[in-house]
mmCIF file of C-alpha atoms and ligand atoms in Angstrom:
data_model
loop_
_atom_site.group_PDB
_atom_site.id
_atom_site.type_symbol
_atom_site.label_atom_id
_atom_site.label_comp_id
_atom_site.label_asym_id
_atom_site.label_seq_id
_atom_site.Cartn_x
_atom_site.Cartn_y
_atom_site.Cartn_z
ATOM 1 C CA MET Z 20 16.216 -37.269 37.761
ATOM 2 C CA LYS Z 21 17.140 -33.602 37.409
ATOM 3 C CA LYS Z 22 18.981 -33.992 34.436
ATOM 4 C CA LEU Z 23 16.372 -35.779 32.638
ATOM 5 C CA LEU Z 24 13.787 -32.951 33.624
ATOM 6 C CA LEU Z 25 15.925 -30.607 32.377
ATOM 7 C CA LEU Z 26 16.417 -32.199 29.334
ATOM 8 C CA ALA Z 27 12.454 -32.638 28.880
ATOM 9 C CA LEU Z 28 12.408 -28.945 29.312
ATOM 10 C CA VAL Z 29 14.619 -28.011 26.781
ATOM 11 C CA LEU Z 30 13.039 -30.628 24.139
ATOM 12 C CA LEU Z 31 9.868 -29.051 24.954
ATOM 13 C CA LEU Z 32 11.126 -25.391 24.772
ATOM 14 C CA SER Z 33 12.893 -25.977 21.378
ATOM 15 C CA ALA Z 34 9.402 -27.867 20.110
ATOM 16 C CA CYS Z 35 7.690 -24.520 20.911
ATOM 17 C CA ALA Z 36 10.559 -22.167 19.597
ATOM 18 C CA GLN Z 37 9.591 -20.447 16.488
ATOM 19 C CA PRO Z 38 11.987 -22.085 13.536
ATOM 20 C CA GLU Z 39 13.806 -19.461 12.019
ATOM 21 C CA PRO Z 40 12.306 -18.033 8.935
ATOM 22 C CA ALA Z 41 14.182 -17.546 5.628
ATOM 23 C CA GLN Z 42 14.602 -13.615 5.052
ATOM 24 C CA SER Z 43 15.814 -11.042 2.973
ATOM 25 C CA ASP Z 44 15.669 -7.202 2.762
ATOM 26 C CA LEU Z 45 15.677 -5.418 -0.768
ATOM 27 C CA PHE Z 46 15.095 -2.153 -2.123
ATOM 28 C CA ALA Z 47 12.784 -2.082 -4.944
ATOM 29 C CA MET Z 48 9.372 0.024 -5.770
ATOM 30 C CA ASP Z 49 10.858 2.951 -4.386
ATOM 31 C CA THR Z 50 10.683 1.118 -0.687
ATOM 32 C CA ILE Z 51 12.778 -0.937 1.722
ATOM 33 C CA ILE Z 52 11.091 -4.720 1.526
ATOM 34 C CA ASN Z 53 11.321 -7.204 4.091
ATOM 35 C CA VAL Z 54 10.310 -10.873 3.347
ATOM 36 C CA LYS Z 55 10.274 -13.558 5.952
ATOM 37 C CA ILE Z 56 8.996 -17.188 5.016
ATOM 38 C CA TRP Z 57 8.607 -20.331 7.047
ATOM 39 C CA GLY Z 58 8.383 -23.637 6.097
ATOM 40 C CA ASN Z 59 10.190 -26.530 4.260
ATOM 41 C CA GLU Z 60 10.283 -24.936 0.897
ATOM 42 C CA ALA Z 61 11.087 -21.125 2.398
ATOM 43 C CA GLU Z 62 14.676 -20.937 0.358
ATOM 44 C CA ASP Z 63 12.737 -21.540 -3.040
ATOM 45 C CA ALA Z 64 9.621 -19.612 -2.191
ATOM 46 C CA LEU Z 65 11.673 -16.555 -1.115
ATOM 47 C CA HIS Z 66 13.774 -16.792 -4.337
ATOM 48 C CA ALA Z 67 10.404 -16.616 -6.558
ATOM 49 C CA VAL Z 68 8.780 -13.756 -4.465
ATOM 50 C CA THR Z 69 12.058 -11.724 -4.726
ATOM 51 C CA GLN Z 70 11.933 -12.276 -8.380
ATOM 52 C CA LYS Z 71 8.221 -11.315 -8.648
ATOM 53 C CA ILE Z 72 9.173 -7.945 -6.603
ATOM 54 C CA ASN Z 73 11.850 -7.190 -8.857
ATOM 55 C CA ASP Z 74 9.696 -8.030 -11.903
ATOM 56 C CA SER Z 75 6.927 -5.536 -10.522
ATOM 57 C CA SER Z 76 9.648 -2.666 -9.937
ATOM 58 C CA ALA Z 77 10.854 -3.201 -13.488
ATOM 59 C CA ARG Z 78 7.036 -3.103 -14.869
ATOM 60 C CA PHE Z 79 5.423 -0.553 -12.612
ATOM 61 C CA SER Z 80 8.015 1.755 -11.729
ATOM 62 C CA VAL Z 81 7.112 5.360 -12.814
ATOM 63 C CA THR Z 82 10.776 6.613 -12.831
ATOM 64 C CA THR Z 83 12.664 3.685 -13.875
ATOM 65 C CA GLU Z 84 13.662 4.172 -17.731
ATOM 66 C CA GLY Z 85 12.695 1.423 -19.927
ATOM 67 C CA SER Z 86 9.900 -0.041 -17.647
ATOM 68 C CA GLU Z 87 6.676 -0.789 -18.898
ATOM 69 C CA LEU Z 88 5.064 1.989 -17.265
ATOM 70 C CA TYR Z 89 7.452 4.621 -18.261
ATOM 71 C CA LEU Z 90 7.453 3.629 -22.181
ATOM 72 C CA LEU Z 91 3.629 3.719 -21.957
ATOM 73 C CA ASN Z 92 3.835 7.471 -20.487
ATOM 74 C CA GLN Z 93 6.535 8.515 -22.969
ATOM 75 C CA ASP Z 94 5.107 6.877 -25.819
ATOM 76 C CA GLY Z 95 1.143 7.562 -24.983
ATOM 77 C CA SER Z 96 0.048 3.834 -26.206
ATOM 78 C CA ALA Z 97 1.462 0.370 -25.598
ATOM 79 C CA ALA Z 98 0.535 -3.209 -25.858
ATOM 80 C CA LEU Z 99 0.215 -4.295 -22.146
ATOM 81 C CA SER Z 100 1.805 -7.277 -20.480
ATOM 82 C CA GLU Z 101 -0.886 -9.524 -18.805
ATOM 83 C CA ASP Z 102 0.254 -8.321 -15.190
ATOM 84 C CA PHE Z 103 0.015 -4.908 -16.333
ATOM 85 C CA SER Z 104 -3.524 -5.224 -17.823
ATOM 86 C CA SER Z 105 -4.546 -7.113 -14.682
ATOM 87 C CA LEU Z 106 -3.571 -4.235 -12.484
ATOM 88 C CA LEU Z 107 -4.599 -1.400 -14.758
ATOM 89 C CA ALA Z 108 -8.247 -3.034 -15.034
ATOM 90 C CA GLN Z 109 -8.354 -3.060 -11.096
ATOM 91 C CA ALA Z 110 -6.818 0.313 -10.764
ATOM 92 C CA VAL Z 111 -9.639 1.637 -13.159
ATOM 93 C CA SER Z 112 -12.680 -0.073 -11.466
ATOM 94 C CA LEU Z 113 -11.196 1.150 -8.060
ATOM 95 C CA SER Z 114 -10.926 4.641 -9.260
ATOM 96 C CA GLU Z 115 -14.402 4.778 -10.356
ATOM 97 C CA ARG Z 116 -15.871 2.906 -7.470
ATOM 98 C CA THR Z 117 -14.070 5.576 -5.128
ATOM 99 C CA GLY Z 118 -15.702 8.363 -7.401
ATOM 100 C CA GLY Z 119 -11.859 9.391 -8.332
ATOM 101 C CA ALA Z 120 -10.307 9.639 -4.969
ATOM 102 C CA PHE Z 121 -7.908 7.158 -5.907
ATOM 103 C CA ASP Z 122 -7.026 8.306 -9.558
ATOM 104 C CA PRO Z 123 -4.334 6.384 -11.553
ATOM 105 C CA THR Z 124 -3.927 9.600 -13.842
ATOM 106 C CA VAL Z 125 -2.605 12.001 -11.215
ATOM 107 C CA TYR Z 126 0.821 11.377 -12.508
ATOM 108 C CA PRO Z 127 1.191 15.083 -14.065
ATOM 109 C CA LEU Z 128 0.241 16.676 -10.878
ATOM 110 C CA VAL Z 129 2.748 14.295 -8.921
ATOM 111 C CA ARG Z 130 5.387 15.649 -11.263
ATOM 112 C CA LEU Z 131 4.265 19.061 -10.953
ATOM 113 C CA TRP Z 132 4.788 19.042 -6.884
ATOM 114 C CA GLY Z 133 8.066 17.349 -7.513
ATOM 115 C CA PHE Z 134 7.284 14.294 -5.654
ATOM 116 C CA THR Z 135 8.824 11.965 -8.209
ATOM 117 C CA ALA Z 136 12.153 13.705 -8.675
ATOM 118 C CA GLN Z 137 12.253 14.984 -5.193
ATOM 119 C CA GLU Z 138 12.704 18.568 -6.666
ATOM 120 C CA TYR Z 139 9.892 20.099 -4.717
ATOM 121 C CA HIS Z 140 7.619 22.735 -6.075
ATOM 122 C CA VAL Z 141 4.519 24.598 -4.715
ATOM 123 C CA PRO Z 142 2.610 25.357 -7.838
ATOM 124 C CA ASN Z 143 0.833 28.311 -8.673
ATOM 125 C CA ALA Z 144 -2.982 28.492 -9.319
ATOM 126 C CA TYR Z 145 -2.433 28.611 -13.091
ATOM 127 C CA GLU Z 146 0.248 25.841 -13.238
ATOM 128 C CA LEU Z 147 -2.479 23.523 -11.298
ATOM 129 C CA GLU Z 148 -5.145 24.663 -13.559
ATOM 130 C CA GLN Z 149 -3.315 23.615 -16.744
ATOM 131 C CA THR Z 150 -1.875 20.338 -14.803
ATOM 132 C CA LEU Z 151 -5.694 19.346 -13.810
ATOM 133 C CA GLN Z 152 -6.611 19.474 -17.459
ATOM 134 C CA LEU Z 153 -4.194 16.791 -18.246
ATOM 135 C CA CYS Z 154 -5.657 14.358 -15.483
ATOM 136 C CA GLY Z 155 -8.653 12.183 -15.273
ATOM 137 C CA LEU Z 156 -9.865 8.748 -16.107
ATOM 138 C CA GLN Z 157 -11.233 9.982 -19.375
ATOM 139 C CA LYS Z 158 -7.737 10.351 -20.620
ATOM 140 C CA LEU Z 159 -7.096 6.748 -20.514
ATOM 141 C CA HIS Z 160 -8.455 4.486 -23.181
ATOM 142 C CA LEU Z 161 -8.189 0.609 -22.851
ATOM 143 C CA PHE Z 162 -8.879 -1.538 -25.842
ATOM 144 C CA GLY Z 163 -8.406 -5.099 -24.859
ATOM 145 C CA ALA Z 164 -4.582 -5.328 -24.039
ATOM 146 C CA ASN Z 165 -3.755 -1.726 -25.467
ATOM 147 C CA ALA Z 166 -3.792 1.460 -23.631
ATOM 148 C CA THR Z 167 -3.882 4.518 -25.100
ATOM 149 C CA LEU Z 168 -3.309 8.123 -23.219
ATOM 150 C CA GLY Z 169 -4.948 11.439 -24.107
ATOM 151 C CA ALA Z 170 -2.189 14.220 -24.913
ATOM 152 C CA GLY Z 171 0.102 14.952 -22.010
ATOM 153 C CA ALA Z 172 -1.431 12.202 -19.903
ATOM 154 C CA MET Z 173 0.461 9.943 -17.724
ATOM 155 C CA LEU Z 174 -0.118 7.083 -15.202
ATOM 156 C CA ASP Z 175 1.107 6.518 -11.723
ATOM 157 C CA LEU Z 176 0.507 3.490 -10.015
ATOM 158 C CA GLY Z 177 2.226 4.071 -6.986
ATOM 159 C CA ALA Z 178 -0.807 3.976 -4.732
ATOM 160 C CA ILE Z 179 -1.616 0.256 -5.921
ATOM 161 C CA ALA Z 180 1.247 -1.607 -7.403
ATOM 162 C CA LYS Z 181 2.708 -2.500 -3.770
ATOM 163 C CA GLY Z 182 -0.566 -3.879 -2.810
ATOM 164 C CA TRP Z 183 -0.790 -5.786 -5.994
ATOM 165 C CA THR Z 184 2.425 -7.208 -5.772
ATOM 166 C CA GLY Z 185 2.125 -8.306 -2.168
ATOM 167 C CA GLN Z 186 -1.090 -9.855 -3.265
ATOM 168 C CA HIS Z 187 0.510 -11.875 -5.986
ATOM 169 C CA CYS Z 188 3.411 -12.834 -4.311
ATOM 170 C CA ALA Z 189 0.898 -14.359 -1.802
ATOM 171 C CA GLU Z 190 -1.022 -16.146 -4.661
ATOM 172 C CA LEU Z 191 2.533 -17.310 -5.948
ATOM 173 C CA LEU Z 192 3.239 -19.019 -2.411
ATOM 174 C CA GLU Z 193 0.348 -21.014 -2.832
ATOM 175 C CA SER Z 194 2.590 -23.293 -5.123
ATOM 176 C CA TYR Z 195 5.178 -23.682 -2.350
ATOM 177 C CA ASN Z 196 5.313 -25.969 0.738
ATOM 178 C CA ILE Z 197 5.682 -23.392 3.076
ATOM 179 C CA ASP Z 198 3.633 -22.681 6.384
ATOM 180 C CA ALA Z 199 3.819 -19.015 6.692
ATOM 181 C CA ALA Z 200 5.302 -15.563 5.220
ATOM 182 C CA LEU Z 201 5.320 -12.073 6.095
ATOM 183 C CA LEU Z 202 6.023 -9.317 3.181
ATOM 184 C CA ALA Z 203 6.357 -5.633 4.520
ATOM 185 C CA LEU Z 204 6.658 -3.462 1.322
ATOM 186 C CA GLY Z 205 6.983 -0.064 2.797
ATOM 187 C CA GLY Z 206 3.770 0.839 4.483
ATOM 188 C CA ASN Z 207 1.981 -2.470 2.796
ATOM 189 C CA VAL Z 208 2.080 -5.467 4.710
ATOM 190 C CA GLN Z 209 0.791 -9.030 3.372
ATOM 191 C CA THR Z 210 0.499 -12.190 5.694
ATOM 192 C CA VAL Z 211 0.241 -15.492 4.355
ATOM 193 C CA GLY Z 212 -0.679 -18.529 6.399
ATOM 194 C CA THR Z 213 0.001 -19.001 10.430
ATOM 195 C CA LYS Z 214 3.341 -18.977 11.804
ATOM 196 C CA PRO Z 215 4.327 -22.581 13.194
ATOM 197 C CA ASP Z 216 4.000 -21.928 16.714
ATOM 198 C CA GLY Z 217 0.362 -20.714 15.705
ATOM 199 C CA SER Z 218 0.973 -17.443 17.361
ATOM 200 C CA ALA Z 219 -1.101 -14.437 15.713
ATOM 201 C CA TRP Z 220 0.570 -11.638 13.353
ATOM 202 C CA VAL Z 221 1.143 -8.590 15.429
ATOM 203 C CA ILE Z 222 1.404 -5.745 12.811
ATOM 204 C CA GLY Z 223 1.802 -2.075 14.187
ATOM 205 C CA ILE Z 224 0.026 0.929 12.861
ATOM 206 C CA ALA Z 225 2.768 3.803 12.725
ATOM 207 C CA ASN Z 226 2.430 6.649 15.055
ATOM 208 C CA PRO Z 227 2.197 9.701 12.497
ATOM 209 C CA GLU Z 228 3.922 11.987 14.854
ATOM 210 C CA THR Z 229 6.969 9.455 15.404
ATOM 211 C CA PRO Z 230 6.442 6.756 12.508
ATOM 212 C CA SER Z 231 9.324 4.709 13.767
ATOM 213 C CA GLU Z 232 6.922 3.798 16.851
ATOM 214 C CA ALA Z 233 3.590 2.023 17.010
ATOM 215 C CA ILE Z 234 0.476 3.855 18.112
ATOM 216 C CA ALA Z 235 -1.593 0.740 17.930
ATOM 217 C CA THR Z 236 -1.463 -2.725 17.186
ATOM 218 C CA LEU Z 237 -3.454 -5.097 15.042
ATOM 219 C CA ARG Z 238 -3.592 -8.757 15.726
ATOM 220 C CA PHE Z 239 -5.077 -11.785 13.721
ATOM 221 C CA THR Z 240 -4.006 -15.286 12.218
ATOM 222 C CA GLY Z 241 -4.095 -16.112 8.665
ATOM 223 C CA SER Z 242 -3.629 -14.477 5.298
ATOM 224 C CA ARG Z 243 -4.471 -10.586 4.917
ATOM 225 C CA ALA Z 244 -3.235 -7.395 3.620
ATOM 226 C CA VAL Z 245 -2.768 -4.437 5.952
ATOM 227 C CA VAL Z 246 -1.930 -1.112 3.978
ATOM 228 C CA THR Z 247 -1.341 2.441 5.629
ATOM 229 C CA SER Z 248 -1.366 5.530 3.737
ATOM 230 C CA GLY Z 249 -0.217 8.493 5.493
ATOM 231 C CA SER Z 250 0.846 12.089 5.113
ATOM 232 C CA TYR Z 251 3.981 11.427 7.129
ATOM 233 C CA GLN Z 252 5.160 8.995 4.792
ATOM 234 C CA ARG Z 253 6.462 11.488 2.204
ATOM 235 C CA TYR Z 254 6.440 15.209 2.306
ATOM 236 C CA PHE Z 255 8.175 18.366 2.029
ATOM 237 C CA GLU Z 256 8.255 21.897 3.895
ATOM 238 C CA GLU Z 257 8.242 25.137 2.607
ATOM 239 C CA ASP Z 258 7.797 28.504 4.438
ATOM 240 C CA GLY Z 259 6.798 26.396 7.317
ATOM 241 C CA ILE Z 260 3.687 24.378 5.573
ATOM 242 C CA ALA Z 261 3.994 20.890 5.139
ATOM 243 C CA TYR Z 262 2.930 19.523 1.700
ATOM 244 C CA HIS Z 263 2.579 15.845 1.579
ATOM 245 C CA HIS Z 264 2.215 13.433 -1.275
ATOM 246 C CA ILE Z 265 -1.503 12.023 -1.407
ATOM 247 C CA LEU Z 266 -3.166 14.627 -3.757
ATOM 248 C CA ASN Z 267 -6.764 15.386 -4.086
ATOM 249 C CA PRO Z 268 -7.425 14.621 -7.715
ATOM 250 C CA GLN Z 269 -9.955 17.278 -7.800
ATOM 251 C CA SER Z 270 -7.981 20.247 -6.387
ATOM 252 C CA GLY Z 271 -4.425 19.020 -7.218
ATOM 253 C CA LEU Z 272 -3.688 19.772 -3.802
ATOM 254 C CA PRO Z 273 -2.252 17.648 -0.851
ATOM 255 C CA ALA Z 274 -5.521 15.968 0.564
ATOM 256 C CA GLN Z 275 -6.524 18.162 3.522
ATOM 257 C CA SER Z 276 -9.450 15.812 4.858
ATOM 258 C CA GLY Z 277 -8.403 15.897 8.547
ATOM 259 C CA LEU Z 278 -6.689 12.499 8.436
ATOM 260 C CA LEU Z 279 -3.151 12.064 9.329
ATOM 261 C CA SER Z 280 -3.151 8.268 8.186
ATOM 262 C CA VAL Z 281 -5.673 5.323 6.944
ATOM 263 C CA THR Z 282 -5.018 1.739 7.571
ATOM 264 C CA VAL Z 283 -7.219 -0.751 5.405
ATOM 265 C CA ILE Z 284 -7.362 -4.539 6.426
ATOM 266 C CA ALA Z 285 -8.660 -6.812 3.513
ATOM 267 C CA ASP Z 286 -8.234 -10.176 1.747
ATOM 268 C CA ASP Z 287 -7.272 -8.307 -1.643
ATOM 269 C CA GLY Z 288 -3.943 -6.344 -1.439
ATOM 270 C CA THR Z 289 -4.468 -4.423 -4.439
ATOM 271 C CA LEU Z 290 -8.020 -3.110 -3.178
ATOM 272 C CA ALA Z 291 -6.370 -2.275 0.229
ATOM 273 C CA ASP Z 292 -3.837 -0.201 -1.261
ATOM 274 C CA ALA Z 293 -5.768 1.660 -3.690
ATOM 275 C CA LEU Z 294 -8.637 2.223 -0.813
ATOM 276 C CA SER Z 295 -5.874 3.176 1.508
ATOM 277 C CA THR Z 296 -5.185 6.166 -0.722
ATOM 278 C CA ALA Z 297 -8.787 6.683 -1.505
ATOM 279 C CA LEU Z 298 -9.828 6.718 2.002
ATOM 280 C CA PHE Z 299 -7.437 9.309 3.163
ATOM 281 C CA VAL Z 300 -8.507 11.726 0.142
ATOM 282 C CA MET Z 301 -12.168 11.370 1.302
ATOM 283 C CA GLY Z 302 -11.694 12.215 4.761
ATOM 284 C CA LEU Z 303 -13.675 10.279 7.719
ATOM 285 C CA ASP Z 304 -17.039 11.167 7.062
ATOM 286 C CA ASP Z 305 -17.188 10.111 3.489
ATOM 287 C CA ALA Z 306 -14.995 7.335 4.178
ATOM 288 C CA THR Z 307 -17.054 5.959 6.887
ATOM 289 C CA ALA Z 308 -20.142 6.276 4.628
ATOM 290 C CA PHE Z 309 -18.033 4.063 1.803
ATOM 291 C CA TRP Z 310 -17.155 1.543 4.263
ATOM 292 C CA ARG Z 311 -20.759 1.244 5.421
ATOM 293 C CA GLU Z 312 -21.710 0.694 1.753
ATOM 294 C CA SER Z 313 -18.918 -2.080 1.326
ATOM 295 C CA ASP Z 314 -18.239 -5.540 2.754
ATOM 296 C CA ASP Z 315 -14.972 -6.314 1.705
ATOM 297 C CA PHE Z 316 -12.345 -4.151 3.738
ATOM 298 C CA GLU Z 317 -12.031 -2.770 7.394
ATOM 299 C CA ALA Z 318 -10.102 0.361 8.468
ATOM 300 C CA VAL Z 319 -8.390 2.335 11.313
ATOM 301 C CA PHE Z 320 -8.238 6.167 10.901
ATOM 302 C CA ILE Z 321 -6.106 8.414 12.661
ATOM 303 C CA THR Z 322 -7.294 12.249 12.763
ATOM 304 C CA ASP Z 323 -5.036 15.354 12.824
ATOM 305 C CA SER Z 324 -6.361 15.782 16.235
ATOM 306 C CA GLY Z 325 -4.893 12.189 17.368
ATOM 307 C CA GLU Z 326 -7.979 10.350 17.585
ATOM 308 C CA ILE Z 327 -8.325 6.935 16.498
ATOM 309 C CA PHE Z 328 -11.421 5.641 14.853
ATOM 310 C CA ALA Z 329 -12.003 1.909 14.060
ATOM 311 C CA SER Z 330 -14.575 0.261 11.852
ATOM 312 C CA GLU Z 331 -16.350 -2.814 13.818
ATOM 313 C CA GLY Z 332 -14.212 -5.462 11.825
ATOM 314 C CA ALA Z 333 -10.915 -3.577 12.493
ATOM 315 C CA ALA Z 334 -11.886 -2.839 16.357
ATOM 316 C CA SER Z 335 -12.106 -6.784 16.847
ATOM 317 C CA LEU Z 336 -8.371 -6.820 15.900
ATOM 318 C CA LEU Z 337 -7.060 -3.459 17.347
ATOM 319 C CA SER Z 338 -5.283 -3.215 20.999
ATOM 320 C CA ASP Z 339 -2.784 -0.994 22.567
ATOM 321 C CA CYS Z 340 -4.516 2.178 22.087
ATOM 322 C CA VAL Z 341 -7.793 4.290 22.851
ATOM 323 C CA PHE Z 342 -10.102 4.282 19.901
ATOM 324 C CA THR Z 343 -13.973 4.953 18.968
ATOM 325 C CA VAL Z 344 -15.555 2.125 17.219
ATOM 326 C CA ILE Z 345 -17.472 2.753 14.030
ATOM 327 C CA ALA Z 346 -20.616 0.873 13.791
ATOM 328 C CA ARG Z 347 -22.224 -0.519 10.598
HETATM 329 P P1 AMP I 229 -0.167 5.474 -1.139
HETATM 330 O O1 AMP I 229 1.296 5.651 -0.489
HETATM 331 O O2 AMP I 229 -0.424 4.408 -1.565
HETATM 332 O O3 AMP I 229 -1.250 6.305 -0.590
HETATM 333 O O4 AMP I 229 0.253 6.259 -2.577
HETATM 334 C C1 AMP I 229 0.525 7.519 -2.788
HETATM 335 C C2 AMP I 229 1.402 7.790 -4.005
HETATM 336 O O5 AMP I 229 0.329 7.229 -5.148
HETATM 337 C C3 AMP I 229 1.959 8.993 -4.318
HETATM 338 O O6 AMP I 229 3.083 9.407 -4.070
HETATM 339 C C4 AMP I 229 1.667 9.278 -5.752
HETATM 340 O O7 AMP I 229 2.475 8.831 -6.454
HETATM 341 C C5 AMP I 229 0.430 8.561 -5.991
HETATM 342 N N1 AMP I 229 -0.788 9.328 -5.613
HETATM 343 C C6 AMP I 229 -1.065 10.519 -4.920
HETATM 344 N N2 AMP I 229 -2.215 10.891 -4.778
HETATM 345 C C7 AMP I 229 -2.998 9.768 -5.591
HETATM 346 C C8 AMP I 229 -4.447 9.855 -5.748
HETATM 347 N N3 AMP I 229 -5.468 10.343 -5.136
HETATM 348 N N4 AMP I 229 -4.732 8.724 -6.450
HETATM 349 C C9 AMP I 229 -4.093 7.751 -6.927
HETATM 350 N N5 AMP I 229 -2.727 7.953 -6.848
HETATM 351 C C10 AMP I 229 -2.219 8.995 -6.049
HETATM 352 MG MG1 MG I 230 -2.017 3.198 -1.444
#
């Protein structure tokens, strides 16, 4: 009898246990990527997703010689692939919507600061002024599937391409018989479906002071994008001053908006990625006003005094921290 009970317990436990997902780690799009997929066609789906990620890397990398973006920047004009056109159209519309806080034409500034080659340089006022003249959405001309850049203008899709890729991987997974997937592309997380045991996704928000640790946790079920932009993610120090990689397109300087990080939660990964960058540039007050005018995302802000603010919808998903709710 005892043996039977034990067997029943083991069977029950194994029925509840999460089946192992198919998973893969890769380095692409300038970051470490981890993909986990649960379900019958998980291995095939993993293969397809890996291909999509490598394809995005080859298309949207600003530094890879021969990538679609690299050639556009080098030649000043190009006939765009369907994927590139779709991403660029969304980039332009999100740049307009955020009043230029997210600006895909900042690449001359990103290069000036040396963030691309990691040969860092604090520019002087003259260099900044000259380089600012090469930036701005008016330098990008789209005619159907053709793009032309003004003299010296160059695009950087680093603030949006990972979100776009996560979202398009999620769309690709719809044609596979899988239960769930979790894609972590650096600070970009895309969830798909619900894990076989029905448990919630648990996504940590990095502590900007000690990024390998979580300062707060988001819990939810279903498909969503969770994207964090933070000054801790890439920076260099010179003469005791830290200069980070999220630039204010108006001044050309690293955005000093009083925030250490912004996490955006949305159904659309492309939007989440561009907005996390834009809200970081805006700062808490302008970002709050922007959120109140919108209905397609939620956000968690960490200020440079260590306070956490969460928009109403994000607050209902947030735990393991003390925070202030931003009401509608
Ligand atoms: P993210 O980590 O998504 O916030 O994107 C930051 C990256 O996007 C930087 O490393 C730059 O390559 C680029 N970038 C910096 N500032 C901006 C900006 N204001 N708008 C668009 N892209 C930016
Ligand atoms: Mg971004």
